mmCIF file of C-alpha atoms in Angstrom:
data_model
loop_
_atom_site.group_PDB
_atom_site.id
_atom_site.type_symbol
_atom_site.label_atom_id
_atom_site.label_comp_id
_atom_site.label_asym_id
_atom_site.label_seq_id
_atom_site.Cartn_x
_atom_site.Cartn_y
_atom_site.Cartn_z
ATOM 1 C CA MET A 1 2.776 9.787 14.812
ATOM 2 C CA ILE A 2 6.099 8.585 15.811
ATOM 3 C CA ILE A 3 6.279 8.331 19.730
ATOM 4 C CA PRO A 4 9.777 9.051 20.893
ATOM 5 C CA GLY A 5 11.151 6.286 23.473
ATOM 6 C CA MET A 6 14.260 4.377 23.850
ATOM 7 C CA VAL A 7 15.336 0.986 24.085
ATOM 8 C CA SER A 8 16.701 0.011 27.766
ATOM 9 C CA ALA A 9 19.823 -2.503 26.406
ATOM 10 C CA THR A 10 20.713 0.931 25.846
ATOM 11 C CA PHE A 11 22.091 1.449 29.091
ATOM 12 C CA ARG A 12 22.098 -2.218 30.335
ATOM 13 C CA ALA A 13 23.862 -2.135 33.144
ATOM 14 C CA GLN A 14 21.676 0.448 35.185
ATOM 15 C CA SER A 15 18.677 -0.203 37.298
ATOM 16 C CA ALA A 16 15.146 -0.145 35.445
ATOM 17 C CA GLU A 17 14.631 3.044 38.041
ATOM 18 C CA TRP A 18 17.433 4.595 36.305
ATOM 19 C CA ILE A 19 16.157 3.862 33.252
ATOM 20 C CA ILE A 20 12.788 5.366 33.865
ATOM 21 C CA GLU A 21 14.098 8.405 35.598
ATOM 22 C CA ARG A 22 16.151 9.362 32.452
ATOM 23 C CA CYS A 23 13.393 8.856 29.873
ATOM 24 C CA LYS A 24 11.262 11.592 32.249
ATOM 25 C CA MET A 25 14.510 14.076 31.742
ATOM 26 C CA ALA A 26 14.680 13.633 28.157
ATOM 27 C CA LYS A 27 10.802 13.723 27.471
ATOM 28 C CA LEU A 28 10.635 10.204 26.213
ATOM 29 C CA GLN A 29 7.253 9.114 25.812
ATOM 30 C CA ALA A 30 7.698 4.497 25.888
ATOM 31 C CA VAL A 31 10.414 2.382 26.583
ATOM 32 C CA GLU A 32 11.325 -0.846 25.112
ATOM 33 C CA TRP A 33 12.411 -3.113 27.809
ATOM 34 C CA SER A 34 15.356 -5.787 27.293
ATOM 35 C CA GLU A 35 15.384 -9.232 27.621
ATOM 36 C CA ASN A 36 18.332 -9.960 29.501
ATOM 37 C CA ALA A 37 18.559 -6.619 31.060
ATOM 38 C CA HIS A 38 15.844 -5.245 32.916
ATOM 39 C CA VAL A 39 12.794 -8.171 32.538
ATOM 40 C CA PHE A 40 13.889 -11.484 32.302
ATOM 41 C CA PRO A 41 12.412 -14.775 30.464
ATOM 42 C CA ASP A 42 9.454 -16.609 32.898
ATOM 43 C CA ASP A 43 9.672 -13.647 35.430
ATOM 44 C CA VAL A 44 6.503 -12.886 35.329
ATOM 45 C CA THR A 45 6.277 -11.166 39.242
ATOM 46 C CA GLY A 46 9.090 -9.257 37.873
ATOM 47 C CA ALA A 47 7.709 -7.955 34.205
ATOM 48 C CA ALA A 48 4.207 -7.245 36.641
ATOM 49 C CA VAL A 49 6.150 -4.711 38.859
ATOM 50 C CA LEU A 50 8.204 -3.146 36.507
ATOM 51 C CA TYR A 51 4.738 -2.320 34.289
ATOM 52 C CA GLU A 52 3.321 -0.510 37.148
ATOM 53 C CA LYS A 53 6.863 1.020 37.712
ATOM 54 C CA THR A 54 6.770 1.677 33.699
ATOM 55 C CA LYS A 55 3.256 3.026 34.626
ATOM 56 C CA ALA A 56 3.518 5.184 37.479
ATOM 57 C CA ALA A 57 5.705 7.381 35.409
ATOM 58 C CA GLY A 58 3.496 7.821 32.575
ATOM 59 C CA LEU A 59 5.721 6.011 30.597
ATOM 60 C CA ASP A 60 3.951 3.373 28.062
ATOM 61 C CA ILE A 61 5.698 0.134 27.235
ATOM 62 C CA ALA A 62 7.223 -0.198 23.289
ATOM 63 C CA ALA A 63 7.814 -3.777 23.430
ATOM 64 C CA TYR A 64 9.553 -6.390 25.241
ATOM 65 C CA GLY A 65 13.083 -6.829 23.576
ATOM 66 C CA SER A 66 13.415 -10.579 23.648
ATOM 67 C CA TYR A 67 16.764 -12.190 22.426
ATOM 68 C CA TYR A 68 14.906 -15.266 21.150
ATOM 69 C CA ARG A 69 16.662 -16.820 18.060
ATOM 70 C CA LEU A 70 14.753 -18.356 15.719
ATOM 71 C CA GLY A 71 16.290 -22.309 14.719
ATOM 72 C CA GLN A 72 18.399 -22.211 18.064
ATOM 73 C CA GLN A 73 15.991 -23.935 20.293
ATOM 74 C CA GLU A 74 15.526 -27.816 20.227
ATOM 75 C CA GLN A 75 11.773 -27.032 21.831
ATOM 76 C CA PRO A 76 11.285 -23.675 20.855
ATOM 77 C CA GLU A 77 7.606 -23.659 21.566
ATOM 78 C CA ASP A 78 9.197 -24.273 25.364
ATOM 79 C CA CYS A 79 11.445 -21.944 24.751
ATOM 80 C CA PHE A 80 9.522 -19.259 23.686
ATOM 81 C CA LEU A 81 6.470 -19.227 26.292
ATOM 82 C CA LYS A 82 8.807 -18.227 28.869
ATOM 83 C CA SER A 83 9.967 -14.918 27.047
ATOM 84 C CA LEU A 84 6.165 -14.852 26.043
ATOM 85 C CA LYS A 85 5.148 -14.777 30.003
ATOM 86 C CA SER A 86 7.012 -11.627 30.902
ATOM 87 C CA ALA A 87 5.782 -10.408 27.703
ATOM 88 C CA ILE A 88 1.942 -10.855 29.026
ATOM 89 C CA ALA A 89 3.033 -9.344 32.284
ATOM 90 C CA LEU A 90 4.685 -6.742 31.282
ATOM 91 C CA LYS A 91 1.817 -5.934 29.125
ATOM 92 C CA ALA A 92 3.679 -5.275 26.336
ATOM 93 C CA PRO A 93 2.061 -5.158 22.478
ATOM 94 C CA VAL A 94 5.237 -5.988 20.911
ATOM 95 C CA ILE A 95 7.922 -8.778 21.009
ATOM 96 C CA ARG A 96 11.086 -8.501 19.299
ATOM 97 C CA ILE A 97 12.695 -11.368 18.220
ATOM 98 C CA TRP A 98 15.273 -12.487 16.173
ATOM 99 C CA ALA A 99 15.106 -14.076 12.641
ATOM 100 C CA GLY A 100 17.927 -16.391 12.748
ATOM 101 C CA SER A 101 21.847 -16.015 13.510
ATOM 102 C CA LYS A 102 23.637 -16.167 9.792
ATOM 103 C CA PRO A 103 23.209 -14.411 6.870
ATOM 104 C CA SER A 104 20.662 -15.003 4.884
ATOM 105 C CA SER A 105 22.772 -16.149 1.711
ATOM 106 C CA GLU A 106 24.343 -18.902 3.751
ATOM 107 C CA VAL A 107 20.508 -20.395 4.539
ATOM 108 C CA SER A 108 19.904 -23.627 2.639
ATOM 109 C CA GLU A 109 16.222 -24.297 1.411
ATOM 110 C CA GLU A 110 15.814 -26.550 4.429
ATOM 111 C CA GLU A 111 16.680 -24.613 6.935
ATOM 112 C CA LEU A 112 14.862 -21.370 5.340
ATOM 113 C CA THR A 113 11.699 -23.763 5.427
ATOM 114 C CA ALA A 114 12.064 -25.036 9.427
ATOM 115 C CA LEU A 115 12.628 -21.035 10.541
ATOM 116 C CA SER A 116 9.870 -19.808 8.655
ATOM 117 C CA LYS A 117 7.831 -22.705 10.673
ATOM 118 C CA GLU A 118 8.971 -21.539 13.395
ATOM 119 C CA ALA A 119 8.378 -18.101 12.729
ATOM 120 C CA SER A 120 4.883 -18.868 12.033
ATOM 121 C CA LEU A 121 4.290 -20.816 15.559
ATOM 122 C CA ILE A 122 5.881 -18.019 17.467
ATOM 123 C CA ALA A 123 3.293 -15.834 16.001
ATOM 124 C CA GLU A 124 0.121 -17.485 16.302
ATOM 125 C CA MET A 125 1.332 -18.644 19.930
ATOM 126 C CA ALA A 126 1.685 -14.216 20.663
ATOM 127 C CA GLN A 127 -1.354 -13.837 18.832
ATOM 128 C CA GLU A 128 -3.220 -15.741 21.032
ATOM 129 C CA HIS A 129 -2.127 -13.195 23.617
ATOM 130 C CA GLN A 130 -3.183 -10.123 21.091
ATOM 131 C CA ILE A 131 1.051 -9.413 21.346
ATOM 132 C CA LYS A 132 2.621 -9.002 17.734
ATOM 133 C CA ILE A 133 5.714 -10.474 16.369
ATOM 134 C CA ALA A 134 8.527 -8.594 15.264
ATOM 135 C CA LEU A 135 11.870 -9.755 13.217
ATOM 136 C CA GLU A 136 14.927 -7.315 13.999
ATOM 137 C CA TRP A 137 16.208 -5.582 11.040
ATOM 138 C CA HIS A 138 19.694 -6.978 11.295
ATOM 139 C CA LYS A 139 22.911 -8.063 9.437
ATOM 140 C CA ASN A 140 23.785 -11.960 9.510
ATOM 141 C CA THR A 141 19.758 -12.558 9.452
ATOM 142 C CA LEU A 142 17.244 -13.270 7.059
ATOM 143 C CA THR A 143 16.262 -9.597 7.525
ATOM 144 C CA ASP A 144 20.278 -8.685 6.294
ATOM 145 C CA THR A 145 18.803 -7.728 2.876
ATOM 146 C CA ASN A 146 15.222 -6.387 1.793
ATOM 147 C CA GLU A 147 14.755 -9.098 -0.376
ATOM 148 C CA SER A 148 15.521 -11.828 1.817
ATOM 149 C CA ALA A 149 13.379 -10.293 4.524
ATOM 150 C CA MET A 150 10.441 -9.895 2.006
ATOM 151 C CA GLU A 151 10.836 -13.768 1.147
ATOM 152 C CA PHE A 152 11.260 -15.221 4.984
ATOM 153 C CA LEU A 153 7.718 -13.111 5.737
ATOM 154 C CA ARG A 154 6.054 -14.845 2.343
ATOM 155 C CA ARG A 155 7.011 -18.119 4.084
ATOM 156 C CA ALA A 156 6.416 -17.934 6.811
ATOM 157 C CA ASP A 157 2.855 -16.511 6.034
ATOM 158 C CA HIS A 158 1.230 -15.404 9.336
ATOM 159 C CA ASN A 159 -0.495 -12.583 9.693
ATOM 160 C CA ASN A 160 1.150 -11.556 13.298
ATOM 161 C CA LEU A 161 4.547 -11.423 11.854
ATOM 162 C CA TYR A 162 6.150 -7.776 11.764
ATOM 163 C CA PHE A 163 9.698 -5.539 11.629
ATOM 164 C CA LEU A 164 11.070 -3.839 14.091
ATOM 165 C CA TRP A 165 13.349 -1.300 11.795
ATOM 166 C CA GLN A 166 16.776 0.214 12.221
ATOM 167 C CA PRO A 167 19.367 1.427 10.115
ATOM 168 C CA THR A 168 21.487 -1.406 10.032
ATOM 169 C CA VAL A 169 25.371 -1.044 8.540
ATOM 170 C CA ALA A 170 25.030 -3.643 6.176
ATOM 171 C CA LEU A 171 22.803 -1.907 3.698
ATOM 172 C CA SER A 172 23.685 1.344 1.606
ATOM 173 C CA MET A 173 21.320 4.561 2.055
ATOM 174 C CA LYS A 174 19.471 3.777 -1.490
ATOM 175 C CA GLU A 175 18.640 -0.069 -0.118
ATOM 176 C CA ARG A 176 17.399 1.262 3.748
ATOM 177 C CA THR A 177 14.949 3.243 2.071
ATOM 178 C CA GLU A 178 13.769 1.304 -0.394
ATOM 179 C CA GLY A 179 13.750 -1.088 2.531
ATOM 180 C CA LEU A 180 11.264 0.838 4.389
ATOM 181 C CA ALA A 181 8.888 1.528 1.246
ATOM 182 C CA LEU A 182 8.506 -1.903 0.723
ATOM 183 C CA ILE A 183 7.730 -3.021 4.375
ATOM 184 C CA GLN A 184 4.772 -0.378 5.154
ATOM 185 C CA ASP A 185 2.119 -2.340 5.867
ATOM 186 C CA ARG A 186 4.440 -4.688 8.214
ATOM 187 C CA LEU A 187 6.437 -1.916 10.021
ATOM 188 C CA LEU A 188 5.860 -1.486 13.454
ATOM 189 C CA ASN A 189 8.609 0.477 15.915
ATOM 190 C CA LEU A 190 11.976 2.306 14.564
ATOM 191 C CA HIS A 191 14.920 1.792 16.270
ATOM 192 C CA ILE A 192 16.492 5.010 16.112
ATOM 193 C CA TYR A 193 20.452 6.122 16.409
ATOM 194 C CA TYR A 194 23.282 7.494 13.985
ATOM 195 C CA TRP A 195 26.472 5.526 12.819
ATOM 196 C CA LYS A 196 29.031 6.403 9.798
ATOM 197 C CA ASP A 197 31.478 4.450 8.633
ATOM 198 C CA GLY A 198 30.679 1.804 11.975
ATOM 199 C CA VAL A 199 30.800 3.839 14.802
ATOM 200 C CA LYS A 200 28.256 5.652 17.181
ATOM 201 C CA ARG A 201 28.051 9.215 16.491
ATOM 202 C CA PRO A 202 25.745 11.957 17.458
ATOM 203 C CA LEU A 203 21.988 11.841 16.583
ATOM 204 C CA GLU A 204 22.116 15.069 15.368
ATOM 205 C CA GLU A 205 24.606 14.375 13.059
ATOM 206 C CA GLY A 206 21.869 11.931 11.244
ATOM 207 C CA ILE A 207 19.270 14.274 10.988
ATOM 208 C CA PHE A 208 18.946 14.414 7.648
ATOM 209 C CA GLN A 209 19.201 10.580 6.683
ATOM 210 C CA TRP A 210 16.627 9.956 9.618
ATOM 211 C CA GLN A 211 14.331 12.893 7.643
ATOM 212 C CA GLU A 212 14.824 10.810 4.323
ATOM 213 C CA TYR A 213 13.719 7.334 6.255
ATOM 214 C CA LEU A 214 10.799 8.935 7.888
ATOM 215 C CA SER A 215 9.608 10.270 4.248
ATOM 216 C CA GLN A 216 9.362 6.895 3.319
ATOM 217 C CA ILE A 217 6.620 6.059 6.199
ATOM 218 C CA ASP A 218 3.023 6.836 6.790
ATOM 219 C CA GLN A 219 3.164 8.749 9.930
ATOM 220 C CA ARG A 220 -0.598 8.874 10.246
ATOM 221 C CA VAL A 221 -0.123 5.341 11.712
ATOM 222 C CA PRO A 222 1.236 5.152 15.851
ATOM 223 C CA ARG A 223 4.641 3.855 16.386
ATOM 224 C CA TYR A 224 7.548 3.982 18.519
ATOM 225 C CA GLY A 225 11.073 5.773 17.373
ATOM 226 C CA LEU A 226 13.352 4.733 20.320
ATOM 227 C CA LEU A 227 16.773 5.939 20.625
ATOM 228 C CA GLU A 228 19.525 3.178 20.972
ATOM 229 C CA PHE A 229 23.181 2.926 20.825
ATOM 230 C CA VAL A 230 24.779 6.049 22.272
ATOM 231 C CA MET A 231 27.717 7.592 21.289
ATOM 232 C CA ASN A 232 30.270 6.690 24.434
ATOM 233 C CA GLY A 233 27.092 5.312 26.339
ATOM 234 C CA THR A 234 27.334 8.686 28.528
ATOM 235 C CA GLU A 235 24.208 10.015 29.736
ATOM 236 C CA GLU A 236 25.096 13.516 27.946
ATOM 237 C CA GLN A 237 24.792 11.932 25.090
ATOM 238 C CA PHE A 238 21.576 10.184 25.683
ATOM 239 C CA LEU A 239 20.196 13.308 26.629
ATOM 240 C CA GLN A 240 21.624 15.520 23.239
ATOM 241 C CA ASP A 241 20.471 12.660 21.601
ATOM 242 C CA ALA A 242 16.803 13.147 23.403
ATOM 243 C CA GLU A 243 16.776 16.276 21.513
ATOM 244 C CA ALA A 244 18.357 15.877 18.451
ATOM 245 C CA LEU A 245 14.924 13.156 18.322
ATOM 246 C CA HIS A 246 12.420 15.770 19.387
ATOM 247 C CA ARG A 247 13.875 18.772 16.899
ATOM 248 C CA MET A 248 13.289 15.113 13.984
ATOM 249 C CA LEU A 249 10.067 14.396 15.319
ATOM 250 C CA ARG A 250 8.946 17.809 15.820
ATOM 251 C CA VAL A 251 7.893 17.076 19.803
ATOM 252 C CA GLU A 252 7.694 19.875 21.798
#
């Protein structure tokens, strides 16, 4: 069961109230609230208020979309704690983080070891509050290939470390579907959009591809499918993409 929602950073210049109203208009059921756009690190009061507004609108909190990057902090525990505090107040079930800041092919053995230890530390901190950690599936990080992502998961060796998957343009269609099959037991949410040759396009044009992706996923497991990257950043296109998402998921 894939529950339709959106990533709030899709419209980062708009208010949280605007996001909530558009979700309702589009008949979406959840929001991934984005750090540095609508909920900020260490802003416990703001996060708690946003939780109440979201739930009052009948929407789920899909995740806290943090911009915490492994390997970038001198004091990772102190830095991550700020994001964790906001996620706790937001009552987010998942915190998205980023697996470093450069291509996996350029990461040394020493760096890989350090990043793995940091990921395990972050996962342990979140687990104490029943919050899962999801690594963004993204180019120029340790999840830029299926092999590097799985190796990093093995190195970090923590049962609270998962993936947030999206169809990165760095991988072929074949590689994407193979990756989804590999991460079945560690797959949380999906970021849903369609790009062609590196250019944002209407989701309608990518439904066939997405049907192939979804065929790799056990849909008996509840997870969120979250709209992101709207062509031209318009409300009209967002509403059209939401319609396409509902058709794709067979949600009326």
